Coordinates of C-alpha atoms (C1' of nucleotides) in Angstrom, one line a residue:
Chain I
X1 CA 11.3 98.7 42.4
X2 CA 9.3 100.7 45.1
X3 CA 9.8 98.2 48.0
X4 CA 10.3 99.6 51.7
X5 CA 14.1 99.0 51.8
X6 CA 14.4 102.7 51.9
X7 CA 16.2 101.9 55.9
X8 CA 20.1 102.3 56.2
X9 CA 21.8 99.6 53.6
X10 CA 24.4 99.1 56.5
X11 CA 22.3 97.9 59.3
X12 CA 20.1 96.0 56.5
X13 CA 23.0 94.1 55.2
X14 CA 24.2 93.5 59.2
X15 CA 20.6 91.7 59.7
X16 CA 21.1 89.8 56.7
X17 CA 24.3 88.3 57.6
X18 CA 23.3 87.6 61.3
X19 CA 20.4 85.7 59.9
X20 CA 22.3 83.5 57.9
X21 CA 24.4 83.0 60.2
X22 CA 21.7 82.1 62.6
X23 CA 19.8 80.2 59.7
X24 CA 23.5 77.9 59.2
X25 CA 23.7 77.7 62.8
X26 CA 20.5 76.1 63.6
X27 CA 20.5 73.7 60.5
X28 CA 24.4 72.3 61.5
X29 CA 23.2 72.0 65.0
X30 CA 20.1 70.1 64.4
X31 CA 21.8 67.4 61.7
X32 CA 25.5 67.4 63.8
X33 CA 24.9 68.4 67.3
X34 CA 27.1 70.3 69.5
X35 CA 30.0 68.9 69.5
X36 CA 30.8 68.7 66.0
X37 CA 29.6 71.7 64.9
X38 CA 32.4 73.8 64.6
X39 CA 32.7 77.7 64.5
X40 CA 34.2 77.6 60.8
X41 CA 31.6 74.9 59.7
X42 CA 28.9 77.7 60.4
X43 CA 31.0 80.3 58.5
X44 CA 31.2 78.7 55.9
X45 CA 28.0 77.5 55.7
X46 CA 27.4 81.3 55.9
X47 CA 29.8 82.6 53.4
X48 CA 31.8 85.2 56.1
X49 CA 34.6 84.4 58.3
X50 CA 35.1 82.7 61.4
X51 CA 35.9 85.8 63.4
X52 CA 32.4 87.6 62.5
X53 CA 30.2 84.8 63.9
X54 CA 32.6 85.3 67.2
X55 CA 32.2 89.0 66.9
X56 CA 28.2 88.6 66.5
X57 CA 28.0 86.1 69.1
X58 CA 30.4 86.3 71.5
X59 CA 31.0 82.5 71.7
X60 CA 29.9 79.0 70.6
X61 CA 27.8 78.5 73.5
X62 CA 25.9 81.8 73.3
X63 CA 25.2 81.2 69.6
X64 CA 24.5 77.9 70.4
X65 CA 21.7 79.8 73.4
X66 CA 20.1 81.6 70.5
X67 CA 19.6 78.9 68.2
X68 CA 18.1 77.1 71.4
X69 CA 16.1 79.6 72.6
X70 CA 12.8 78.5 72.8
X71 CA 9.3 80.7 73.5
X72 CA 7.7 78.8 76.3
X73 CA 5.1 76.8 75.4
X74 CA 1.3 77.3 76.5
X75 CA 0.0 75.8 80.0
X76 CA -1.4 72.2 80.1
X77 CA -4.5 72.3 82.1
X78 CA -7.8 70.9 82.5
X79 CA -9.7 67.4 83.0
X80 CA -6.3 64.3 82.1
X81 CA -8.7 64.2 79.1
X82 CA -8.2 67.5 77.8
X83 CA -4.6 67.8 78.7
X84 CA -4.0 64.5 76.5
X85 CA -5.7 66.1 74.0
X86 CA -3.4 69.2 74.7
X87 CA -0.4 67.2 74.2
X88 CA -1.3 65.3 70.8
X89 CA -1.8 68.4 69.6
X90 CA 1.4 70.0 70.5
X91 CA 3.1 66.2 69.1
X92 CA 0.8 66.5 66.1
X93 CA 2.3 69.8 65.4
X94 CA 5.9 69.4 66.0
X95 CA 5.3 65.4 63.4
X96 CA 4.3 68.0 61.2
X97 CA 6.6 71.0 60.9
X98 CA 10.2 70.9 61.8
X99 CA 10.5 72.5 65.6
X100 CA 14.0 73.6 64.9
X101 CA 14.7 75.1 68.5
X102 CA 13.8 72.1 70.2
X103 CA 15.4 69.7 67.6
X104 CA 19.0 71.9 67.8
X105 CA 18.2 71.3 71.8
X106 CA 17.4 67.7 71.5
X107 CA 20.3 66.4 69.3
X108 CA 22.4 67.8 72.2
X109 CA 21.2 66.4 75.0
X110 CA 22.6 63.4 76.1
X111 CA 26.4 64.8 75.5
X112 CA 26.1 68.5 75.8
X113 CA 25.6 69.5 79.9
X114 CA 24.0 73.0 79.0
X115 CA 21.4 71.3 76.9
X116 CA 20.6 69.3 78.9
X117 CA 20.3 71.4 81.8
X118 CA 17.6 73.5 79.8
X119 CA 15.8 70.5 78.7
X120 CA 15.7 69.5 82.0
X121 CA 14.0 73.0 83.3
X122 CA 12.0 73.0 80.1
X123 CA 10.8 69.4 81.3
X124 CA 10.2 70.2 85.3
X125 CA 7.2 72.5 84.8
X126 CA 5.8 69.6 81.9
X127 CA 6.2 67.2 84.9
X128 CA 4.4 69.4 87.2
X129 CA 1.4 70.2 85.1
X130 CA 0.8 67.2 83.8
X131 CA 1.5 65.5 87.4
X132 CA -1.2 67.8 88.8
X133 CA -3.6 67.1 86.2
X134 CA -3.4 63.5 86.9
X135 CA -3.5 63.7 90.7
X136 CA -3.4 60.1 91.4
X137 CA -0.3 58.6 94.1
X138 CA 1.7 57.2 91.0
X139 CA 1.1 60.8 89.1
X140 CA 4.6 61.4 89.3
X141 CA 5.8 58.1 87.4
X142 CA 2.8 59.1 84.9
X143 CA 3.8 61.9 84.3
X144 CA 7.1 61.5 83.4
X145 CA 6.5 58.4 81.4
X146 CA 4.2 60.8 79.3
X147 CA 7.4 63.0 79.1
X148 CA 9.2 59.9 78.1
X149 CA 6.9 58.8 75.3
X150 CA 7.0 62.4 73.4
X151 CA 10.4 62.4 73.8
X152 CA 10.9 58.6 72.0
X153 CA 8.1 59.8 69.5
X154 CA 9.9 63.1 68.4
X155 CA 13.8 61.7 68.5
X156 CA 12.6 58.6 66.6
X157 CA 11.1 60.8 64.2
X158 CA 13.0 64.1 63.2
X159 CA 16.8 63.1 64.6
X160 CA 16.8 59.2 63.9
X161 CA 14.6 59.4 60.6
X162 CA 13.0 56.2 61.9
X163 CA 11.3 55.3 58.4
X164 CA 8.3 54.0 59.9
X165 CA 7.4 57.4 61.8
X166 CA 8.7 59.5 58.9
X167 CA 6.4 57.8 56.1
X168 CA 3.4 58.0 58.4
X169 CA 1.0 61.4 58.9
X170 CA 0.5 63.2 62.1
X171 CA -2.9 62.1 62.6
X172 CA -2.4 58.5 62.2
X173 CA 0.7 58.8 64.6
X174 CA -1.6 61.3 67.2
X175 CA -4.5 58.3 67.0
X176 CA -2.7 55.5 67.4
X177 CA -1.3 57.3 70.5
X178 CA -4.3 58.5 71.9
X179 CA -5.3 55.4 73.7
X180 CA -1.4 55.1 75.2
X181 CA -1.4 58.6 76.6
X182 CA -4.6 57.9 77.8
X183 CA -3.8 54.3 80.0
X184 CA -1.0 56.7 81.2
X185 CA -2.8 59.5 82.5
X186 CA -6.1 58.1 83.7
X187 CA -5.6 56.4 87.1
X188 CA -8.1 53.1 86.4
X189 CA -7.3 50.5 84.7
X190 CA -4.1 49.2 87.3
X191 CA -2.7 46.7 84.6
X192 CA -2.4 43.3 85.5
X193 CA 0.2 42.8 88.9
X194 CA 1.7 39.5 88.5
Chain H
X1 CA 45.9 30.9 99.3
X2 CA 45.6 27.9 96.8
X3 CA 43.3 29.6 94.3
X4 CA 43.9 29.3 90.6
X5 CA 46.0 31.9 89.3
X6 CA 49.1 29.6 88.7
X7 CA 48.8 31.4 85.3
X8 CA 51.9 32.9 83.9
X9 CA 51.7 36.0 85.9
X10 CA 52.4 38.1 82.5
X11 CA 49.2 37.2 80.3
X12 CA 47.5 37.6 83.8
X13 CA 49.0 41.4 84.3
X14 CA 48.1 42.2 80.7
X15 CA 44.3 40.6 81.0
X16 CA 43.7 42.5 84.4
X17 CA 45.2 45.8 82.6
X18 CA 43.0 45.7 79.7
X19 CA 40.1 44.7 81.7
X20 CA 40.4 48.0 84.1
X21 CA 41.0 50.1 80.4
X22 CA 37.7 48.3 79.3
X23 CA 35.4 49.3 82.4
X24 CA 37.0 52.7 82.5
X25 CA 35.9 53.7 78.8
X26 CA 32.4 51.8 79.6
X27 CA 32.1 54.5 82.7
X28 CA 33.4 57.5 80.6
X29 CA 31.7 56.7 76.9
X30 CA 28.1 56.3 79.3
X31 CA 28.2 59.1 81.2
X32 CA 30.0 61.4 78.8
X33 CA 29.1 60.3 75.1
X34 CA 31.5 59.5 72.3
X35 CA 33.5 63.0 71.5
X36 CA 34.0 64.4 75.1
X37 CA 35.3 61.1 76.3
X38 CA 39.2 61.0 75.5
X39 CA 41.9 58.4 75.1
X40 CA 43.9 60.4 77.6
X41 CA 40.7 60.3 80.2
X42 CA 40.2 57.1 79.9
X43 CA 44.1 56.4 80.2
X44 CA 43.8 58.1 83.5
X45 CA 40.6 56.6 84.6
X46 CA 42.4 53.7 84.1
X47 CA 45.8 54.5 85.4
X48 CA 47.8 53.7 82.5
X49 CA 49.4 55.5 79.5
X50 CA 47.5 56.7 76.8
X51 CA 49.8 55.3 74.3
X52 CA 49.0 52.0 76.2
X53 CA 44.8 52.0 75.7
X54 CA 46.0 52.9 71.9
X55 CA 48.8 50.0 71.5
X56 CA 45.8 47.4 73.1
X57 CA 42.7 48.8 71.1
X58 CA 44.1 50.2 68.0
X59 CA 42.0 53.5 68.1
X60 CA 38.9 55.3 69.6
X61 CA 36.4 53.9 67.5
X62 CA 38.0 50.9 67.8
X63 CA 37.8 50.8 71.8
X64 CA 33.9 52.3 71.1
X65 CA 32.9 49.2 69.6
X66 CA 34.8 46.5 71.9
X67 CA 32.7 48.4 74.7
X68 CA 29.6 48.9 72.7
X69 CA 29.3 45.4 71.5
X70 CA 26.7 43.2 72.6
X71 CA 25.4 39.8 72.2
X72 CA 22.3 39.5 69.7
X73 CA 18.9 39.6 71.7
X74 CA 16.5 36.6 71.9
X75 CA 13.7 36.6 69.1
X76 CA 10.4 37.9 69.6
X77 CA 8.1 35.9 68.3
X78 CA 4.3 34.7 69.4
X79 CA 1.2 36.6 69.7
X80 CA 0.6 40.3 69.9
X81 CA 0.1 39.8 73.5
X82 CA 3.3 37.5 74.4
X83 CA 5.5 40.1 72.0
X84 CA 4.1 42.6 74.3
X85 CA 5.1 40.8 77.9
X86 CA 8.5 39.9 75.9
X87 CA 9.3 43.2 75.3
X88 CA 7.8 44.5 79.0
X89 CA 10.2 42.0 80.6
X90 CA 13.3 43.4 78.8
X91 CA 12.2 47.0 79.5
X92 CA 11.6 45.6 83.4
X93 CA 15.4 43.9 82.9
X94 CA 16.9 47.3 81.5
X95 CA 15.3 49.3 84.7
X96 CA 16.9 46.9 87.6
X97 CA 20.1 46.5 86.0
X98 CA 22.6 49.2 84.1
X99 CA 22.6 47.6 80.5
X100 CA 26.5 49.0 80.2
X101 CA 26.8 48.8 76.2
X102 CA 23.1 49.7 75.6
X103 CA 23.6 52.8 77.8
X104 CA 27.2 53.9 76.2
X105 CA 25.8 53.1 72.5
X106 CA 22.3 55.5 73.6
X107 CA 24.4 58.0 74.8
X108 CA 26.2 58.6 71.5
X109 CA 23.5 57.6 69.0
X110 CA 22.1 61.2 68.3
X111 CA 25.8 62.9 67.8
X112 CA 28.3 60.0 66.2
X113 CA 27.5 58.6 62.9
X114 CA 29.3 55.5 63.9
X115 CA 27.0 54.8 66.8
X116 CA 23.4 55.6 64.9
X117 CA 24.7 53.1 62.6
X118 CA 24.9 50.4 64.6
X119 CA 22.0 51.4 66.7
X120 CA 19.7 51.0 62.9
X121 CA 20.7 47.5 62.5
X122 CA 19.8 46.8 65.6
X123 CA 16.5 48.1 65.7
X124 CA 15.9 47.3 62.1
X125 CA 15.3 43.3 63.2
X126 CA 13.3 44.5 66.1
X127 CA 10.9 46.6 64.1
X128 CA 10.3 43.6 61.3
X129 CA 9.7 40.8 64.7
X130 CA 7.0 43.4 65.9
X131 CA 5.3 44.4 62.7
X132 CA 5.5 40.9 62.2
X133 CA 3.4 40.0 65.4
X134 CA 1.1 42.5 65.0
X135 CA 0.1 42.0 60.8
X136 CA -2.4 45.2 60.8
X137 CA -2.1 47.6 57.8
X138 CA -0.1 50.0 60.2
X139 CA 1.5 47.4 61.7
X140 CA 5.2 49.5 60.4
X141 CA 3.9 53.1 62.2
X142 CA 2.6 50.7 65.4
X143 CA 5.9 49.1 65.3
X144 CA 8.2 52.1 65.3
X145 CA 5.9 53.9 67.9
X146 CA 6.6 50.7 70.8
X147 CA 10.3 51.6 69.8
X148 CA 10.0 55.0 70.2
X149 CA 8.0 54.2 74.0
X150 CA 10.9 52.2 75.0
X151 CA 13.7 54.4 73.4
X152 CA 11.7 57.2 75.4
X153 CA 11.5 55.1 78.7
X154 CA 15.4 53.8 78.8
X155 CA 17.0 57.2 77.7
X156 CA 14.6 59.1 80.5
X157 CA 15.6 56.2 83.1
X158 CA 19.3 56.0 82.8
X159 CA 20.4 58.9 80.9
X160 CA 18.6 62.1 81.5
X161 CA 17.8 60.6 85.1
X162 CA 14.4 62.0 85.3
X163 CA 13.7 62.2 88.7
X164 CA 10.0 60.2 88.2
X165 CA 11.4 57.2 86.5
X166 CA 14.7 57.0 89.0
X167 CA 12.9 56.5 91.5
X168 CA 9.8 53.8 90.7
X169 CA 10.7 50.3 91.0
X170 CA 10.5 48.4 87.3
X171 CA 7.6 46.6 88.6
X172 CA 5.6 50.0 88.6
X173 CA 7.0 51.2 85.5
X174 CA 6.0 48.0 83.7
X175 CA 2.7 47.6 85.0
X176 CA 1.6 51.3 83.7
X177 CA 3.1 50.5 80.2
X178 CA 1.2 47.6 80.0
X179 CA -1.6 49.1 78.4
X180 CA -0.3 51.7 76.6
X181 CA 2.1 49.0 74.7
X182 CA -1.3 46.4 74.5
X183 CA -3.0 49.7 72.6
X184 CA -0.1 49.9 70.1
X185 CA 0.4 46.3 69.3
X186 CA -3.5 45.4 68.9
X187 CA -5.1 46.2 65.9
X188 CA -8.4 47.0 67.2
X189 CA -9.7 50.1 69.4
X190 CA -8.6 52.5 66.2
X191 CA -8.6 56.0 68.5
X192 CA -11.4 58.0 68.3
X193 CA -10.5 60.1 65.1
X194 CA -11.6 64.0 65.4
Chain M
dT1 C1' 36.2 116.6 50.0
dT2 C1' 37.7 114.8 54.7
dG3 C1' 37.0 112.1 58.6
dT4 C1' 34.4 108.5 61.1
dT5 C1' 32.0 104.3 61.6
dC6 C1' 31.7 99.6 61.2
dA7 C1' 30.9 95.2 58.6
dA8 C1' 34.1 91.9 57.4
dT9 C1' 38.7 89.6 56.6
dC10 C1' 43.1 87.8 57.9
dA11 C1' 46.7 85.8 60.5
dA12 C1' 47.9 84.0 64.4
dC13 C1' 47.6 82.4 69.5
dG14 C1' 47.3 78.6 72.8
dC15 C1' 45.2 74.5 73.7
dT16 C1' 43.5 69.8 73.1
dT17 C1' 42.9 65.9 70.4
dG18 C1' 44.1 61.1 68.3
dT19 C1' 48.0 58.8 67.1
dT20 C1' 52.8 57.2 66.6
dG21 C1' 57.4 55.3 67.4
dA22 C1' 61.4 55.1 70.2
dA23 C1' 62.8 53.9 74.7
dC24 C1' 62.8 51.5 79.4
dG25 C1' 62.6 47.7 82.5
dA26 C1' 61.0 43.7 84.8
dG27 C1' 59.9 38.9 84.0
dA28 C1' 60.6 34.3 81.2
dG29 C1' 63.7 30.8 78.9
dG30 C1' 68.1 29.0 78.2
Chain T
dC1 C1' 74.6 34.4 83.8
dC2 C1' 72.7 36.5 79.3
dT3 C1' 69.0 37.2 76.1
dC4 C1' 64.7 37.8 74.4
dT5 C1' 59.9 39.1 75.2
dC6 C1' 56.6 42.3 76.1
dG7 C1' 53.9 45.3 79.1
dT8 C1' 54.4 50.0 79.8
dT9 C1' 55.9 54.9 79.6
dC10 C1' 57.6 59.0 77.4
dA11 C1' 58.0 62.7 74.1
dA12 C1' 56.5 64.4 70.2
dC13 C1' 53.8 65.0 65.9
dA14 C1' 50.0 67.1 62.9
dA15 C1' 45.6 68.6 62.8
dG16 C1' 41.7 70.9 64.5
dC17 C1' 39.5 73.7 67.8
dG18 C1' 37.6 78.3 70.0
dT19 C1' 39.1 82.7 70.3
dT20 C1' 41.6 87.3 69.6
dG21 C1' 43.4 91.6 67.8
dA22 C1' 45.0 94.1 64.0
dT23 C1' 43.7 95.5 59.6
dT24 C1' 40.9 96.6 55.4
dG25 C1' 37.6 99.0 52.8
dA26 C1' 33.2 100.6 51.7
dA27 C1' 29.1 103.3 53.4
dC28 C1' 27.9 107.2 56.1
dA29 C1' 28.2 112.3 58.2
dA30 C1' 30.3 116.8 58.0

DNA sequence: TTGTTCAATCAACGCTTGTTGAACGAGAGG
DNA sequence: CCTCTCGTTCAACAAGCGTTGATTGAACAA
């Protein structure tokens, strides 16, 4: 009975109803995507009208910028060793927990521009680090193909419930890819021309 | 002058017609996705009526699957090592040449129902033909994680055009997926665990 | 009490979409 | 010549969309 709610029940109940409408949001943009999310799907989901989540939010793309809105992620540095490591941990992570900001992003990207223009400068400074950890002539094509394989991993298993990845653990999944990561960004080991 | 188009210059009309409304939805499904592609672009892509690309195809689901169609992939059968040069040679095929209904079913498989439908069945018989080859205990989590690689490598290639992948020849690409493919479908070499 | 603020609702707008059915007009068959 | 076929266009429909502005009613301040 003595809890600390002793603030203004307006602005309370204002930060309620923006969360749920940011919580109703983020759940109809991760399972439907842009697109086919509508304004009155959220609403509803949110039990107000459609006019509040405009007046909240100004428009469908800027809520659709703070469901998206990602904090940006710790540097990859050190020995192609330790920034594999670096990245099965951040993959082992996002198997594990839902990464709702980057799943409302990625279900978006191949048919929304906008998403795909901040996965794309999300991405660049990925390319860069892990490029410049790598620092062989081919670093580049490594580099992305490292992108390449997280982004398979993660699609395939949060936004295309592939059951194979779903049934299995982090850890299995994050040791089974250890040694492909690695062939990728350790420069030995050419692969057979021809 | 004496080619064959003695044809009755109708049915010809009509073929060449539904052929230019056919390569016109192929461009606009690809590079736009299922829901921002419209009858009435397409219709102008094509230089036609809308109510013509309707009267031919029936609908726009209709005209998604006569573009998204494609004939059934050759079996992949063999040892762990042959499924894996199978599969390299099809990723190597994907990366010279545009692979039109691939590309326009990818591009809507994460936001129409429709599309992630018929993107499961096909992967479904994939996945068993690689489990298949490789028999290990994970042989399911192995299987979906050379999917996911190649999911990753064709949707960075051709649809978010990352600049890395654009660029290298398929010969390149191939050759540095070698190993990381030969880690996922052999059984031994478990990843150093901890 | 009286007046102000503001969360929330309501009805409507302009626009685009997929889809339909009537209409037109040039070629084929007699 | 006339007639039928059929590729093609045109105009319109109903539904859904994002968005807006007026309006309501309850919590606050005086």
């Amino acid at each position: 009975m003595s809890e600390p709610e002793a603030r203004p029940a307006r602005a309370e109940q204002r930060r309620a109803t923006e969360a749920r409408i940011l919580a109703a949001a983020s759940r109809l943009f991760i399972d439907n995507g842009y697109e086919r999310t509508t304004i009155r799907a959220v609403a509803r989901a949110a039990g107000v009208d459609a006019g509040l989540v405009m007046h909240y939010f100004g428009s469908k793309q800027a809520l659709f910028q703070r469901v998206t809105q990602a904090s940006p992620m710790p540097e990859l540095t050190g020995t192609p060793e330790e920034v594999t490591e670096q990245i099965l941990a951040r993959i082992a992570q996002m198997l594990a927990v839902e990464p709702a900001q980057s799943l409302a992003l990625l279900r978006s990207v191949l048919t929304h521009p906008e998403a795909a223009e901040v996965w794309q400068e999300g991405t660049d400074r990925y390319h860069a680090e892990i490029s410049h950890a790598i620092g062989a002539a081919d670093a580049d094509v490594r580099a992305a193909l490292v992108s390449a394989v997280w982004l398979g991993v993660i699609v395939s298993r949060h936004l295309l419930k592939s059951p194979g990845l779903s049934d299995a653990g982090p850890q299995l999944v994050t040791d089974l890819l250890r040694p492909c990561l690695r062939s990728l960004t350790r420069a030995d080991l050419p692969g057979t021309t021809g």
